[in-house]
PDB file of C-alpha atoms in Angstrom:
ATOM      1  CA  UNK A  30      32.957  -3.228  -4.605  1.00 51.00           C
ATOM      2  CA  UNK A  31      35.359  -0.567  -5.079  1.00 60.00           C
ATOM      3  CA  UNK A  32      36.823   1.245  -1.738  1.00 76.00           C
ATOM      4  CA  UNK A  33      37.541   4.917  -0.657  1.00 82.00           C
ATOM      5  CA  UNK A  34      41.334   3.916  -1.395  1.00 88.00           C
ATOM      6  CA  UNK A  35      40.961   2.938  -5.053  1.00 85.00           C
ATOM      7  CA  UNK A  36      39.668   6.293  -5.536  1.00 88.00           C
ATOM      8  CA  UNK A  37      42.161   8.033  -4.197  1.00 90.00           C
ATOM      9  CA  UNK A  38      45.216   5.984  -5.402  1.00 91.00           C
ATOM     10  CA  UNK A  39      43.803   4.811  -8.674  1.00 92.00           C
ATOM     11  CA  UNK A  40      42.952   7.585 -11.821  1.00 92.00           C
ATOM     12  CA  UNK A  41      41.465   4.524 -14.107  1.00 92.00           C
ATOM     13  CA  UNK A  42      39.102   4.170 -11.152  1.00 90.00           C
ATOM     14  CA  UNK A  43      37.967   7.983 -10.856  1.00 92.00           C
ATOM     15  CA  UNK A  44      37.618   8.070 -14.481  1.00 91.00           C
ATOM     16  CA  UNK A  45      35.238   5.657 -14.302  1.00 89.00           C
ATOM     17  CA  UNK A  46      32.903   7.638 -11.938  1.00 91.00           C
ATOM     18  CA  UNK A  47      33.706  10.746 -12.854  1.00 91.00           C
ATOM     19  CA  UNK A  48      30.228  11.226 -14.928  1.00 90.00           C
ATOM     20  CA  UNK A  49      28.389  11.142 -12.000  1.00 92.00           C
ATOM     21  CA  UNK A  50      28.588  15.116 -11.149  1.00 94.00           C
ATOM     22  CA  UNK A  51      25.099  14.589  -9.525  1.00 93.00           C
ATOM     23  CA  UNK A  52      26.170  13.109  -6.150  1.00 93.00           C
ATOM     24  CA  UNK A  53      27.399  16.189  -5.386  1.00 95.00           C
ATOM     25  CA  UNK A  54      24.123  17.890  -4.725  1.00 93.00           C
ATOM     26  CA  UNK A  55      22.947  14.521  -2.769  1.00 92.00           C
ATOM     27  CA  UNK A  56      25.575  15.396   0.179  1.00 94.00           C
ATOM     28  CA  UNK A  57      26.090  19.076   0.256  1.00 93.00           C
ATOM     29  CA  UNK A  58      24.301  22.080  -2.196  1.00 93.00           C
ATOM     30  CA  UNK A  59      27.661  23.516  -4.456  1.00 94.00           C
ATOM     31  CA  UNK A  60      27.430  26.943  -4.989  1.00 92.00           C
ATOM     32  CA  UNK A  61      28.236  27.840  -8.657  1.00 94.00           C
ATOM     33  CA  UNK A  62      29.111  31.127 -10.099  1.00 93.00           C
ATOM     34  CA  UNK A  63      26.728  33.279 -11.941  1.00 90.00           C
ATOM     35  CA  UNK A  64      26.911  31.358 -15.480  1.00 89.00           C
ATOM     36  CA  UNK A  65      25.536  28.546 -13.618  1.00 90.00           C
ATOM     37  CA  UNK A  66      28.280  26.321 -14.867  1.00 93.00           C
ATOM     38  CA  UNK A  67      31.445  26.655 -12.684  1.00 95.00           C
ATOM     39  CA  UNK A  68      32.918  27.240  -9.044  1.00 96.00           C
ATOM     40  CA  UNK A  69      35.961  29.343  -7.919  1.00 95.00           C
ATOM     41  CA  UNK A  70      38.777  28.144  -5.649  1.00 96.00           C
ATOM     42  CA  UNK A  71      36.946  29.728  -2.666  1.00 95.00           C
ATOM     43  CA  UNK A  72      33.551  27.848  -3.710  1.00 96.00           C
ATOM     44  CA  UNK A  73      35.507  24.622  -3.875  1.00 97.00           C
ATOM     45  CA  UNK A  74      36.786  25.523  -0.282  1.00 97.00           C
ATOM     46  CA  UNK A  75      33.711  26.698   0.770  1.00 97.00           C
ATOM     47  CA  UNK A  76      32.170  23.228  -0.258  1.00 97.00           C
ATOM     48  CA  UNK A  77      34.897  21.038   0.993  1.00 97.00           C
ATOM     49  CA  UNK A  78      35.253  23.117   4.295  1.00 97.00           C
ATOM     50  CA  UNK A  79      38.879  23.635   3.633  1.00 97.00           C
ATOM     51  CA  UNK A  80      41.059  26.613   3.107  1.00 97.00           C
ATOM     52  CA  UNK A  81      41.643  28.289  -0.528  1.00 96.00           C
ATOM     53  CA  UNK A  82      45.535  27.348  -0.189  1.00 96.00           C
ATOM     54  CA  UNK A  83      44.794  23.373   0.275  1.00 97.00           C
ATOM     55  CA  UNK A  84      42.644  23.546  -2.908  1.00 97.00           C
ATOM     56  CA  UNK A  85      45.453  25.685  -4.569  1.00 96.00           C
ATOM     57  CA  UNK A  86      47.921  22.843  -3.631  1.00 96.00           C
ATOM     58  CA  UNK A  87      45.685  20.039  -5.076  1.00 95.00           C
ATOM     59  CA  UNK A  88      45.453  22.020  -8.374  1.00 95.00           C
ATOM     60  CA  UNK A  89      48.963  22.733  -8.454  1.00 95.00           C
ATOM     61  CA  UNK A  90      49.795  18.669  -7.872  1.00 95.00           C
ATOM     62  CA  UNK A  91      47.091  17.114 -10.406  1.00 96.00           C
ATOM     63  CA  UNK A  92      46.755  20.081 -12.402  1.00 96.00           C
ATOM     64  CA  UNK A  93      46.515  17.293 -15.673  1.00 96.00           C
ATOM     65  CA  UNK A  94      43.559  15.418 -14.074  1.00 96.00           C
ATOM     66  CA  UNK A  95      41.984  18.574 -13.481  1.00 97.00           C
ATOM     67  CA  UNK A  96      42.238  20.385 -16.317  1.00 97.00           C
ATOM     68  CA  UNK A  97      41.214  17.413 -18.428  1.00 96.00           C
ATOM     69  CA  UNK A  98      38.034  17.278 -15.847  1.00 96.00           C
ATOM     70  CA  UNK A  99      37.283  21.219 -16.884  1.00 95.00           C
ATOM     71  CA  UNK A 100      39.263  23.105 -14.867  1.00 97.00           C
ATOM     72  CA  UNK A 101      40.792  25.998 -16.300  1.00 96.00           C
ATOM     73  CA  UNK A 102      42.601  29.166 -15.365  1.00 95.00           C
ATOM     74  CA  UNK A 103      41.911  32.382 -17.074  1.00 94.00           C
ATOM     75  CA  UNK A 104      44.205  35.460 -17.635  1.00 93.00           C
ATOM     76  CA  UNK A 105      44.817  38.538 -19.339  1.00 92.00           C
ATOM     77  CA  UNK A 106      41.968  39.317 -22.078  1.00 91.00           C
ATOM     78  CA  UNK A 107      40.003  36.041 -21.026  1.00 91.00           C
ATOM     79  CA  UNK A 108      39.855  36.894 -17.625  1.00 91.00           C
ATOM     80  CA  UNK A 109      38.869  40.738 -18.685  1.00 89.00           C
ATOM     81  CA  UNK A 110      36.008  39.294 -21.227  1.00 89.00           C
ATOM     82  CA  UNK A 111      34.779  36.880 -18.698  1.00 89.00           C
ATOM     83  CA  UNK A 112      34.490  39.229 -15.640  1.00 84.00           C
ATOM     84  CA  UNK A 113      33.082  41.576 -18.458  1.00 83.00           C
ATOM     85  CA  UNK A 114      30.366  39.387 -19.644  1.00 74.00           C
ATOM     86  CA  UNK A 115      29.599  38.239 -15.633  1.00 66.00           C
ATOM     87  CA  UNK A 116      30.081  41.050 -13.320  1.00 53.00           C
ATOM     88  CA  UNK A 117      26.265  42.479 -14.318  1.00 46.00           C
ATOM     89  CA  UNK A 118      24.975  38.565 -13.274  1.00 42.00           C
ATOM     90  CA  UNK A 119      27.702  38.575  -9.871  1.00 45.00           C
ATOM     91  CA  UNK A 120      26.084  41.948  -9.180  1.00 42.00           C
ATOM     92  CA  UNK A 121      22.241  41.119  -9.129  1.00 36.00           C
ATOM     93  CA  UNK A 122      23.707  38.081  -6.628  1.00 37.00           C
ATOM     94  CA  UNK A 123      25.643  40.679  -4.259  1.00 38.00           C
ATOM     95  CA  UNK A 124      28.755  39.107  -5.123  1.00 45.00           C
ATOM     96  CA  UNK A 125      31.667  40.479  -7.694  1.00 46.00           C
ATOM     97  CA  UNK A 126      34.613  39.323  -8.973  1.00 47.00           C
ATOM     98  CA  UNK A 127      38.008  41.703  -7.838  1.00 46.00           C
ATOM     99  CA  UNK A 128      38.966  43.888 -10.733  1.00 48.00           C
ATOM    100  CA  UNK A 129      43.121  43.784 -10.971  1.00 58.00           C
ATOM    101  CA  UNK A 130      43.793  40.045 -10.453  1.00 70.00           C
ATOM    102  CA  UNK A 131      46.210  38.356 -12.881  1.00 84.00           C
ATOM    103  CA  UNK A 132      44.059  34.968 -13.371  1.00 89.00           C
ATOM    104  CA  UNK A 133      40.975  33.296 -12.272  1.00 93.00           C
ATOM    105  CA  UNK A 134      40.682  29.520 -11.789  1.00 95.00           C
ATOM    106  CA  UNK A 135      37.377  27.945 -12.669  1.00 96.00           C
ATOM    107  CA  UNK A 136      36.359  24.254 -11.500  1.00 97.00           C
ATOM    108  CA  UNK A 137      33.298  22.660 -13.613  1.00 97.00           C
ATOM    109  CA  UNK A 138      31.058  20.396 -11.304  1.00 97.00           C
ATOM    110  CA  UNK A 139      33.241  17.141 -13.009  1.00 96.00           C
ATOM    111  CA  UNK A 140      36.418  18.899 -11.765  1.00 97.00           C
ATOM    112  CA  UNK A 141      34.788  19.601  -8.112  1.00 97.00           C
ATOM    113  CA  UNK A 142      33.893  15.783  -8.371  1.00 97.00           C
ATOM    114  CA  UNK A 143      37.692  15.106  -9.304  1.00 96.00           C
ATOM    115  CA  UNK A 144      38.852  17.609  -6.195  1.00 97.00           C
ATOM    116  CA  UNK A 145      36.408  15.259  -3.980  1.00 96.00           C
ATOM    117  CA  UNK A 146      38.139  11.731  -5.201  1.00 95.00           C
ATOM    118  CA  UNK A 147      41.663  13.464  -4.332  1.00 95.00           C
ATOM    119  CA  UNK A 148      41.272  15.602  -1.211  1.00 95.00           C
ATOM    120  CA  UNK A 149      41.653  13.248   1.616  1.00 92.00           C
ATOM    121  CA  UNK A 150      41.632  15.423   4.715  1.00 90.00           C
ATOM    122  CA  UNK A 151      37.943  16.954   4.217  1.00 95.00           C
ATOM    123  CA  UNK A 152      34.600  15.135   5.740  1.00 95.00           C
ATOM    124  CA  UNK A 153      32.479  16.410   3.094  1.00 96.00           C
ATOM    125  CA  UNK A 154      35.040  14.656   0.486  1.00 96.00           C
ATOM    126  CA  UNK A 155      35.143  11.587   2.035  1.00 95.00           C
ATOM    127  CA  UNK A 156      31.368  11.957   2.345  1.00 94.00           C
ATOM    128  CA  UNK A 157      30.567  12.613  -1.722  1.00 95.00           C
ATOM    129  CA  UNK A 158      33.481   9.460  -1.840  1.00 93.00           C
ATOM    130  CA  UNK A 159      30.484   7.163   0.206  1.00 92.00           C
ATOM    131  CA  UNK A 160      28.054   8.176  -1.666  1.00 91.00           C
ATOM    132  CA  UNK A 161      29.856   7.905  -4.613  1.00 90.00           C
ATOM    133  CA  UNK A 162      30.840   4.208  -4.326  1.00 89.00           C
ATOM    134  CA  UNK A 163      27.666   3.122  -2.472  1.00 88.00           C
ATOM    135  CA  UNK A 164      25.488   5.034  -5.951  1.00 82.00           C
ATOM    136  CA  UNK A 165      28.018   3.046  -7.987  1.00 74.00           C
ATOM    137  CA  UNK A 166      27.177  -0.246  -6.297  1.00 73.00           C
ATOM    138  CA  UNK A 167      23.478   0.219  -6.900  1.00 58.00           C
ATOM    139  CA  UNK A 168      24.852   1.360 -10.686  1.00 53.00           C
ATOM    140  CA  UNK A 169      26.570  -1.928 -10.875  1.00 57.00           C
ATOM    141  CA  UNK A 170      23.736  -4.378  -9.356  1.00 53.00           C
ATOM    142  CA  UNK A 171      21.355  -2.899 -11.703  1.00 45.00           C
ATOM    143  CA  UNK A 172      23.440  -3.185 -14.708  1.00 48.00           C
ATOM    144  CA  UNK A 173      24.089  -6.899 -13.543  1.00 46.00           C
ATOM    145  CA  UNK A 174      19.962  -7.309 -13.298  1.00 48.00           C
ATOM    146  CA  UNK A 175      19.814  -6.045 -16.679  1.00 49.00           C
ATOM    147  CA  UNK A 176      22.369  -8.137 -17.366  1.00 54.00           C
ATOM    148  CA  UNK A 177      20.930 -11.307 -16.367  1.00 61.00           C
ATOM    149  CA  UNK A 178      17.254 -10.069 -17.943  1.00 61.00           C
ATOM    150  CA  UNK A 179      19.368  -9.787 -21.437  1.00 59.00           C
ATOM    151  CA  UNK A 180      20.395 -13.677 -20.898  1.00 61.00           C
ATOM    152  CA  UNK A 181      17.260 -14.596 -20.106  1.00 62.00           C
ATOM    153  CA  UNK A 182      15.835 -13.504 -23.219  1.00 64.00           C
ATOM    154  CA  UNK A 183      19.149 -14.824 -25.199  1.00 66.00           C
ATOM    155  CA  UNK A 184      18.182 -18.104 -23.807  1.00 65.00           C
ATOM    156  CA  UNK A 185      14.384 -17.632 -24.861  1.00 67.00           C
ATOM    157  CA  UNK A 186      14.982 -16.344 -28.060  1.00 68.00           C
ATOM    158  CA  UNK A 187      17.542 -19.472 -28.495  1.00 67.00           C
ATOM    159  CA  UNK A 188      14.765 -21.893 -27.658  1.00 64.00           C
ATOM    160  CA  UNK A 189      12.745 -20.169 -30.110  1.00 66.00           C
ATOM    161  CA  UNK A 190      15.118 -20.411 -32.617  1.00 65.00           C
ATOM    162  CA  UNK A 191      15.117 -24.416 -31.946  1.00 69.00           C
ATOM    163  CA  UNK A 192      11.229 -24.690 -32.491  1.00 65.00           C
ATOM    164  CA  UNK A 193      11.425 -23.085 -36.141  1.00 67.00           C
ATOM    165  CA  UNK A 194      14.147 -25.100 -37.071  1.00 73.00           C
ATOM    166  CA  UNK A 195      12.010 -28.300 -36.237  1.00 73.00           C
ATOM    167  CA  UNK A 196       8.837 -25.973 -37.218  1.00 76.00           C
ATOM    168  CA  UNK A 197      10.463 -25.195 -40.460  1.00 75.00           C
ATOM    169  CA  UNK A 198       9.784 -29.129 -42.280  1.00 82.00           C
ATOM    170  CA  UNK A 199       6.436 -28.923 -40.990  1.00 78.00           C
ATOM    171  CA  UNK A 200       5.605 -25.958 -42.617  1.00 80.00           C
ATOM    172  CA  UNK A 201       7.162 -27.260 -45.837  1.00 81.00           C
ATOM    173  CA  UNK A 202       5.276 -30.291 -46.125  1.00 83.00           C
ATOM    174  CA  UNK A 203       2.092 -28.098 -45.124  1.00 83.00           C
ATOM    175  CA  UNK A 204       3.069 -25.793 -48.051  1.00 81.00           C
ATOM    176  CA  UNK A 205       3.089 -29.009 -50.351  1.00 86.00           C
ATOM    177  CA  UNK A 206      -0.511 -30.176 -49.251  1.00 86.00           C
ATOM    178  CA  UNK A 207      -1.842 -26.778 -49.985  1.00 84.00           C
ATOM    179  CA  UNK A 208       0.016 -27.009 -53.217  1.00 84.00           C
ATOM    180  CA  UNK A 209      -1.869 -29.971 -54.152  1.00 82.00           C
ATOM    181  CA  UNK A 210      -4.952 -29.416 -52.817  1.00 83.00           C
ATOM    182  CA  UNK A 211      -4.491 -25.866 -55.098  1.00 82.00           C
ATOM    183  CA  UNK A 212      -3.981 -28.136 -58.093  1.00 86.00           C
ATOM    184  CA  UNK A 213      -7.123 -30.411 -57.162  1.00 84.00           C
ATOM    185  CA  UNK A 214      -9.217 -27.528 -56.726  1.00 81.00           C
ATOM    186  CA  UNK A 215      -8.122 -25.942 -59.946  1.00 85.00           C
ATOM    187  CA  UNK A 216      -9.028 -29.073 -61.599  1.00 79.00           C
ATOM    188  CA  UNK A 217     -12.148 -29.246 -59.871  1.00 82.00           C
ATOM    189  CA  UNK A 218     -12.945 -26.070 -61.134  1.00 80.00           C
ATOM    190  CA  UNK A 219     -11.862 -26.966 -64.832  1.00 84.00           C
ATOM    191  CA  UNK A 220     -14.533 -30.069 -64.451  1.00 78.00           C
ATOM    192  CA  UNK A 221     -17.660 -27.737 -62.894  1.00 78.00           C
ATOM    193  CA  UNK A 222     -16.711 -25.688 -65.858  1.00 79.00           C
ATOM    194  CA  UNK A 223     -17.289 -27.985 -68.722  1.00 77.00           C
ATOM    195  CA  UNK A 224     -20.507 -29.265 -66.970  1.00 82.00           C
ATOM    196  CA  UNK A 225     -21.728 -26.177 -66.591  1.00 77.00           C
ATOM    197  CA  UNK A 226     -20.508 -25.110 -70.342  1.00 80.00           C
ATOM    198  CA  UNK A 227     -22.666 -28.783 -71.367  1.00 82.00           C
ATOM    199  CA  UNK A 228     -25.568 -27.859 -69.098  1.00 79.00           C
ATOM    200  CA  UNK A 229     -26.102 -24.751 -71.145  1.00 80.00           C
ATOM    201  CA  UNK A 230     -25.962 -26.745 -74.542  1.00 81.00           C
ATOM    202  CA  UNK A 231     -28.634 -28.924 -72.953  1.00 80.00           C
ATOM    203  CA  UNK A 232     -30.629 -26.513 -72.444  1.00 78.00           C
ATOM    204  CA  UNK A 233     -30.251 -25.187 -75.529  1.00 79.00           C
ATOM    205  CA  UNK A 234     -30.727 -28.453 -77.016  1.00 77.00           C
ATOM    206  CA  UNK A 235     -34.290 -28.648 -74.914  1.00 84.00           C
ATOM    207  CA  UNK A 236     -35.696 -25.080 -76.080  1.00 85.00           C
ATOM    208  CA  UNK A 237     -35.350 -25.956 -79.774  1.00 84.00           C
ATOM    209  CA  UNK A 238     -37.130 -29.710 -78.769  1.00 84.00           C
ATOM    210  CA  UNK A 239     -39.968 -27.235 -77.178  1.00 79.00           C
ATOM    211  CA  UNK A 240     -39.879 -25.213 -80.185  1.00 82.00           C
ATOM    212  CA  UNK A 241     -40.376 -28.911 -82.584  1.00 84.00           C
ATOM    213  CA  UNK A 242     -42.576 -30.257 -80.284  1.00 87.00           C
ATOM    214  CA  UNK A 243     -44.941 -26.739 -80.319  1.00 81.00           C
ATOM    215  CA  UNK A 244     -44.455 -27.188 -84.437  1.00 82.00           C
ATOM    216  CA  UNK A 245     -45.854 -30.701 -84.315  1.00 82.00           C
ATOM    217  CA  UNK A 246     -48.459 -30.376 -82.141  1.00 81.00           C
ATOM    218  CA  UNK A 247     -50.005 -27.244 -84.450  1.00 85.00           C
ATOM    219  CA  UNK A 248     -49.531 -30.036 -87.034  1.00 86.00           C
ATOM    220  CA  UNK A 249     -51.579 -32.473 -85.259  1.00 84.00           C
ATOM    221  CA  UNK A 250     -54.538 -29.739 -84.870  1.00 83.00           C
ATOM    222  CA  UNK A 251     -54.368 -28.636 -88.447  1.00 81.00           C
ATOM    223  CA  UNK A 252     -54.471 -32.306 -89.611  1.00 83.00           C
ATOM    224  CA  UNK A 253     -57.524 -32.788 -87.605  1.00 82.00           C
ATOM    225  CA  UNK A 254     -59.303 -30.132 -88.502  1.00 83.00           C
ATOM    226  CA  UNK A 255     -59.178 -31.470 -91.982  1.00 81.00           C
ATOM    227  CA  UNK A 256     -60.583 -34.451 -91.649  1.00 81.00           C
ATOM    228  CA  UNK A 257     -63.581 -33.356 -89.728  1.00 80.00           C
ATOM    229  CA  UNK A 258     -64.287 -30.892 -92.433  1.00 72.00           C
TER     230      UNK A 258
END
């Protein structure tokens, strides 16, 4: 398991946890600004329980990290359009941003994240840090479970694999007896055919005997009535 060190000494190890902006709320509520997407310096303090110049500091010394996290630092006409477009929002909140002030850093929830991997002297920090690692232990044993389910049905679907390979000749020599028994049956029918075709010639044959037979035996009672006349 990872320790509070590696994420304070090690960037590969804070970029891999850095997603997890949600552990934030789990140790402390993070006040954000009025577009509900990022924090000044003073929230960050606020947050952290630190002053404004200790967060200044840590900006200043992994202002990369940071920046590539979301923070940014806005001046000149974007500061004036973003004050602009928020100060109606800050005011419904009974807060408001100063109005001469040459720039304005912003921390997205990712960057706070980042400030609470790095900031070493804070309780809160070191508590989101806990958190973090013991979360990404859970995160870990349950990708391992899912690991070990996906092996398990590897293995299955290997042994499965196994019985249609020796399935496979049985079915072929099934599909051979069918064949024949297709060519029997189609013979079969050939035979019941004919003897049917032959019964109706019979019977044929037997109506024109009835017909004969009828003939004669009007014969035999004309000839009869002859001779008794």
């Amino acid at each position: 398991m990872p320790t509070e060190v590696a994420l304070l000494e090690s960037r590969a190890m804070r970029d891999s946890v850095k997603g997890h902006v949600e552990v934030l709320d789990k140790v402390k509520a993070l006040r954000l600004l009025p577009d509900d997407m990022h924090v000044s310096t003073d929230g960050v303090a606020g947050y952290f329980e630190v002053s404004t110049a200790v967060i200044r500091q840590m900006a200043s010394r992994h202002r990369e990290e940071l920046t590539e996290n979301g923070m940014k630092v806005l001046r000149g006409s974007d500061l004036r359009e973003y004050q602009s477009d928020k100060l109606s929002l800050s005011s419904e909140g009974g807060a408001s941003y100063p109005q001469r002030r040459s720039s304005l850093t912003l921390f997205t929830r990712r960057a706070v994240l980042n400030v609470a991997m790095l900031l070493r002297d804070s309780d809160i920090a070191r508590r989101v840090r806990t958190y973090l690692l013991d979360a990404e232990e859970g995160w870990r044993e349950g990708y391992a479970s899912l690991d070990r389910r996906v092996t398990d049905v590897e293995h299955c679907l290997a042994g499965v694999g196994t019985a249609l390979q020796e399935l496979g000749p049985v079915l072929n020599r099934m599909s051979q007896r069918l064949d024949s028994l297709d060519q029997r049956l189609e013979a079969t029918n050939r035979v019941v055919g004919a003897m049917s075709n032959r019964l109706c010639e019979l019977s044929d044959d037997m109506i024109r005997m009835d017909a004969r037979m009828d003939d004669f035996a009007r014969q035999l009672r004309d000839l009869r009535r002859r001779r008794r006349r």
